[in-house]
Coordinates of C-alpha atoms in Angstrom, one line a residue:
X1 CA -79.8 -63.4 35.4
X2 CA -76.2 -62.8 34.4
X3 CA -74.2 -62.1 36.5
X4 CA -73.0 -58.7 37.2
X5 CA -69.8 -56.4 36.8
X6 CA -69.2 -52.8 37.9
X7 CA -66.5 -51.0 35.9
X8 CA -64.5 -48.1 36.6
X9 CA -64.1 -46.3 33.6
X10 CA -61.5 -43.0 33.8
X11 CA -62.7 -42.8 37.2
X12 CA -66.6 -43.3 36.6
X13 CA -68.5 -46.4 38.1
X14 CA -70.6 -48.5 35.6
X15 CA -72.7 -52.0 37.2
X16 CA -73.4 -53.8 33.9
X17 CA -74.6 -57.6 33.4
X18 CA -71.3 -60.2 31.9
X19 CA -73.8 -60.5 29.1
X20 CA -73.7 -57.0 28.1
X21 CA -70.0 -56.8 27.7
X22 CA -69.7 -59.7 26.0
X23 CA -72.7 -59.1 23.4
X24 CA -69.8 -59.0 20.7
X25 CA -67.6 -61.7 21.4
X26 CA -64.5 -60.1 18.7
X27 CA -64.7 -56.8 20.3
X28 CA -62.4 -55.8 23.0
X29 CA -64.4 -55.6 25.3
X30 CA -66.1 -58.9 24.9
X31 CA -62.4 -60.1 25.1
X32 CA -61.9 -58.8 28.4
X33 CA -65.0 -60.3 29.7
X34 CA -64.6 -63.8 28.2
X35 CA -61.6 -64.3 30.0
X36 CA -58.9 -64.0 27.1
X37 CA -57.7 -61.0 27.4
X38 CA -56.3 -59.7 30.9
X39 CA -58.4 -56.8 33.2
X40 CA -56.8 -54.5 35.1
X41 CA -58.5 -53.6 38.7
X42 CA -59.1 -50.5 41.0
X43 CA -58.9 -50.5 44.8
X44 CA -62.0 -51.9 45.4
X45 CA -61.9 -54.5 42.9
X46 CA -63.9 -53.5 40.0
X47 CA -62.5 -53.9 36.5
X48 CA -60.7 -51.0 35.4
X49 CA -60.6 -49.1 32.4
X50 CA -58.3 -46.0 31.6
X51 CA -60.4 -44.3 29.2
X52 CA -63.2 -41.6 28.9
X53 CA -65.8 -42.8 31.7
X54 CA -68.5 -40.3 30.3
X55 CA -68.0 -41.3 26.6
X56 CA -68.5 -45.2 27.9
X57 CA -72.0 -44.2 28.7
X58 CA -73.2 -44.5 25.2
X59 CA -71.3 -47.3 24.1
X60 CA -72.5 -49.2 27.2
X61 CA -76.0 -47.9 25.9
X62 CA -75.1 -49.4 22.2
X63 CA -74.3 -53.1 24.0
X64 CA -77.5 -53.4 25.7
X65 CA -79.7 -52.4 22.6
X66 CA -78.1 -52.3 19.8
X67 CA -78.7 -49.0 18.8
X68 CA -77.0 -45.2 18.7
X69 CA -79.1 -42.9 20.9
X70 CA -77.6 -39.7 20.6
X71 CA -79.1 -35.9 21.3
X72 CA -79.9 -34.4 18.5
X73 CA -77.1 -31.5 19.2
X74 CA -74.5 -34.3 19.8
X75 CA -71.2 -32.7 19.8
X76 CA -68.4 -35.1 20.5
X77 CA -68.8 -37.6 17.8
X78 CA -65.2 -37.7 17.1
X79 CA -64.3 -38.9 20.5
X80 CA -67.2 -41.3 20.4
X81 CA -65.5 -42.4 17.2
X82 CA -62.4 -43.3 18.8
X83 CA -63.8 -44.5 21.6
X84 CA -65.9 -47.1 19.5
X85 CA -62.3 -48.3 17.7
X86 CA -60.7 -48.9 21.0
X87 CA -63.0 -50.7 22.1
X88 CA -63.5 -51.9 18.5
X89 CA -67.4 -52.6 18.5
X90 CA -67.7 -53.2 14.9
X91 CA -71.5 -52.8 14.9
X92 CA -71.2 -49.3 16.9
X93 CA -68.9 -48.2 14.1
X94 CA -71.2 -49.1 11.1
X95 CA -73.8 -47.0 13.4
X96 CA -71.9 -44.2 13.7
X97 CA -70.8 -44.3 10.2
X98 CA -74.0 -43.9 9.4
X99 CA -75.2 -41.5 11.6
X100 CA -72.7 -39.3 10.3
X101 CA -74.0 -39.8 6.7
X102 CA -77.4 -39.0 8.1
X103 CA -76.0 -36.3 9.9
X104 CA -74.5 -34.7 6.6
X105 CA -77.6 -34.9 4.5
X106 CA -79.2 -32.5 7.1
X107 CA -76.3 -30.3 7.1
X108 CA -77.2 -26.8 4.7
X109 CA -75.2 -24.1 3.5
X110 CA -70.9 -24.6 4.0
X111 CA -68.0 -22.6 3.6
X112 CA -64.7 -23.8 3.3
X113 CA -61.5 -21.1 3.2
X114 CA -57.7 -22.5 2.8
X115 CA -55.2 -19.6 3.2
X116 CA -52.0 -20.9 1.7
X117 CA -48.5 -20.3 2.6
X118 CA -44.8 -21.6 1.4
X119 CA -41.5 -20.7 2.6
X120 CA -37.8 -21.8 2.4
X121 CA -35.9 -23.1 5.4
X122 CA -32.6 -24.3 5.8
X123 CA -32.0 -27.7 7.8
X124 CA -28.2 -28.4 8.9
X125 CA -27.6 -32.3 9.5
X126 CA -24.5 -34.5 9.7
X127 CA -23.9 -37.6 7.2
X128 CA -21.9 -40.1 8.3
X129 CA -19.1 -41.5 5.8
X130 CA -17.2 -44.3 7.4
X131 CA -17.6 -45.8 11.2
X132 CA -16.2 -42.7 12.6
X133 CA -16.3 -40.1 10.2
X134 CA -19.2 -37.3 9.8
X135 CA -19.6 -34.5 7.8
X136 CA -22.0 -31.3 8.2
X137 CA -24.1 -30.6 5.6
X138 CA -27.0 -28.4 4.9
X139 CA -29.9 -28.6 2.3
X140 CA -33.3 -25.8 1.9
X141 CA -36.7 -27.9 2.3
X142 CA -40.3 -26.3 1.7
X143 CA -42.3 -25.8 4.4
X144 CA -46.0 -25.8 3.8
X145 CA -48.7 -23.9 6.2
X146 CA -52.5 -24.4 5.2
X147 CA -55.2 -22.6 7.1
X148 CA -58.7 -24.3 6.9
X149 CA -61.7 -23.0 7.9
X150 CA -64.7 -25.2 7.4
X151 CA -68.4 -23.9 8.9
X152 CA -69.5 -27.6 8.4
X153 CA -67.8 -29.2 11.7
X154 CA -68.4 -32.8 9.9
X155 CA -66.5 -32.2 6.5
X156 CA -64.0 -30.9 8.4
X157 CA -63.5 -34.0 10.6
X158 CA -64.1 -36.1 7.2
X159 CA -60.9 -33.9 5.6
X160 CA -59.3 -34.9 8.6
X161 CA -59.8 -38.9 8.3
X162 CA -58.0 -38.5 4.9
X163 CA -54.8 -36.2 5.8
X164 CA -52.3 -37.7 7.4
X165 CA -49.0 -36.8 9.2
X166 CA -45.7 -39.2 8.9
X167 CA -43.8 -38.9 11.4
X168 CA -40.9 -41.1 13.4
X169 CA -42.3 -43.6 11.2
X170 CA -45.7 -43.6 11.7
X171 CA -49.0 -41.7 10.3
X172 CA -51.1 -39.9 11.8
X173 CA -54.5 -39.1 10.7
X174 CA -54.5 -35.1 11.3
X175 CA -58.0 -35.5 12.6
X176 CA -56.6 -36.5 16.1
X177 CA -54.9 -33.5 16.6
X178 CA -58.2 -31.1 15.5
X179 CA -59.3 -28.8 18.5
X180 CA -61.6 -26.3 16.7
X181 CA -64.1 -27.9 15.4
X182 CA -64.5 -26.1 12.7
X183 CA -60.5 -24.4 12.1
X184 CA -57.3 -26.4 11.4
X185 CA -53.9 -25.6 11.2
X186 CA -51.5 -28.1 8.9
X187 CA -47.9 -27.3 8.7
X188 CA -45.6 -30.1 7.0
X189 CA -42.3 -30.5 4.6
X190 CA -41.3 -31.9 1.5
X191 CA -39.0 -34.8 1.1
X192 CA -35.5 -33.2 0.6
X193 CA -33.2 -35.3 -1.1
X194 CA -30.0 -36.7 1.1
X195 CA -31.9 -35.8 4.6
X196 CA -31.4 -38.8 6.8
X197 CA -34.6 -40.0 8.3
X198 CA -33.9 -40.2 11.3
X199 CA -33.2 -35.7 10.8
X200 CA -37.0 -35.3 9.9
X201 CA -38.0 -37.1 13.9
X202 CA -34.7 -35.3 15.4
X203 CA -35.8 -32.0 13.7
X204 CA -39.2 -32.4 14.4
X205 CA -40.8 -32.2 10.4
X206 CA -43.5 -33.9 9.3
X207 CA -44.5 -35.2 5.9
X208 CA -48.5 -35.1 4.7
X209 CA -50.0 -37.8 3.0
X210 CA -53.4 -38.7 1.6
X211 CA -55.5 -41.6 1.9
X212 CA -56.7 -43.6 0.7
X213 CA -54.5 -42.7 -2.9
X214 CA -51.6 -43.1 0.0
X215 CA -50.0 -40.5 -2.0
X216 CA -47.4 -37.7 -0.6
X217 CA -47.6 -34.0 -0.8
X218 CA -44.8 -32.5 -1.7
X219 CA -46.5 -29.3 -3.4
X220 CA -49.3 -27.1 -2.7
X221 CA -50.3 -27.8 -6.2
X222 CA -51.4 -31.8 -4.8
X223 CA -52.8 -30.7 -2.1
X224 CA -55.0 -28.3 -3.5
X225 CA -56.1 -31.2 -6.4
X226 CA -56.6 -33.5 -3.4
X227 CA -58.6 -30.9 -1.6
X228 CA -60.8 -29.9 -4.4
X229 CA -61.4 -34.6 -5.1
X230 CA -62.8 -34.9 -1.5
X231 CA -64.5 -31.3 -1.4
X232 CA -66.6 -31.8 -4.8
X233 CA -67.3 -35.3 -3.3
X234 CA -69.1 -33.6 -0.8
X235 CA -71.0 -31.5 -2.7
X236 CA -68.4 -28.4 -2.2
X237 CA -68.4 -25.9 -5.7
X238 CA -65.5 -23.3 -6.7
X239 CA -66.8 -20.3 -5.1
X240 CA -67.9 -18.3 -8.8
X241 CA -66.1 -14.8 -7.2
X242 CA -63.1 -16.2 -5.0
X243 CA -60.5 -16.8 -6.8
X244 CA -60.8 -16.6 -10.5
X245 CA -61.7 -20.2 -11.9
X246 CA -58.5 -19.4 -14.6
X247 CA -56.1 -19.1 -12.2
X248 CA -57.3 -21.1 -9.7
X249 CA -54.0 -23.5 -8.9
X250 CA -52.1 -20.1 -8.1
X251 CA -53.9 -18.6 -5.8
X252 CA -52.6 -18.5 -1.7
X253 CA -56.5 -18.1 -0.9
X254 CA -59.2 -20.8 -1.9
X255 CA -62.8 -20.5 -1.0
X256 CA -65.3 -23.5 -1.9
X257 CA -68.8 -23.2 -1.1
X258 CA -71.9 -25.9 -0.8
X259 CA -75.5 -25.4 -1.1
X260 CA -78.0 -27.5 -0.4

């Protein structure tokens, strides 16, 4: 018999067998367990870990069997997602990869509605010339607003895998900040030329970017192109009615459909 651990996970009590936990000796938690990575503890002296204690439950269940379990009307497979890459249980994220494939063949019908919108704004930084000399200086940047609707919860998780924000020098996938399952809200800037970098974290504005192409959008014309590669990808058509196929790129409102 091996020997036995209880957990504290975000405050939730797991007893599991050393075995268990270290079924997959390159994940992190098998780490942990095989002594070469440091645990933290609680007050009673179970191993601690600062994340989603009711989340754990299935990638507990995933150690002892090797297999994803989940309800049928599973609804938090995004968290489980990124529970599965802290933890970074390899197997557990082919699984869920694929559950998520399986998942999409069963979807039916989908919508998907972008309402586009572009303005002007003005940003005011200074520039420094010499060790102590600055200048103020001014330059308009376009700011981009996309609304997305999505009745397929899964595509619009996918969209947000490949859309990501740069910012203070890091990206983002925009998936992390989704809240709706099924509605998104993207707001971002174009490069301007002259801004310091260090204006876009000091002024808050975030650049967009799409993987894998790692490409910038600087227009709403690429992001409607990259929209429409991983939309058709998915089985998403040009709604025949909304807008007019002819002037298509133009159009502030886009409306794909999917029928299966």
């Amino acid at each position: 018999m091996s020997e036995l651990v209880t957990l504290n996970v975000g405050g939730k009590l797991y007893t599991t067998s050393l075995a268990t936990l270290t079924r997959y000796p390159d994940s992190m938690l098998g780490a942990m367990f095989s002594g070469t990575m440091p645990t933290k503890k609680d007050s009673h002296g179970n191993c601690f870990i600062d994340r989603d204690g009711k989340i754990f439950r299935h990638v507990l269940n995933f150690l002892r069997t090797s297999n994803l379990d989940l309800p049928d009307d599973y609804k938090e497979m995004k968290l489980l997602k990124r529970e599965a890459d802290f933890y970074q249980v390899q197997p557990l994220l082919e699984a869920l990869k694929e559950k998520e494939a399986e998942m999409s063949t069963h979807e039916k019908n989908a919508m998907l509605n972008i309402t586009l919108d572009q303005k002007m704004q003005t940003v005011h930084f200074t520039v420094r010339e010499a060790p102590q000399i600055y200048s103020l200086s001014s330059s308009n940047m376009d700011v981009f607003t996309a609304n997305i609707f999505c009745t397929s919860g899964l595509f619009l998780n996918k969209l947000g895998t490949k859309l990501c924000y740069f910012f203070n020098g890091n990206l983002s996938t925009v998936c992390s900040e989704l809240e709706d399952p099924n509605h998104v809200v993207l707001q971002w800037v174009a490069t301007v030329d002259g801004l310091p970098e260090e204006e876009y974290t000091r002024q808050a504005l975030k650049r967009l970017w799409v993987l894998p192409a790692n490409k910038q959008i600087n227009s709403f014309r690429v992001f409607v192109e990259e929209i429409l590669k991983i939309a058709m990808s998915d089985g998403f058509c040009v709604d025949s009615t909304h807008p007019d196929s002819s002037d298509f790129m133009n159009n502030k409102i886009i409306r794909l459909t999917r029928y299966r």
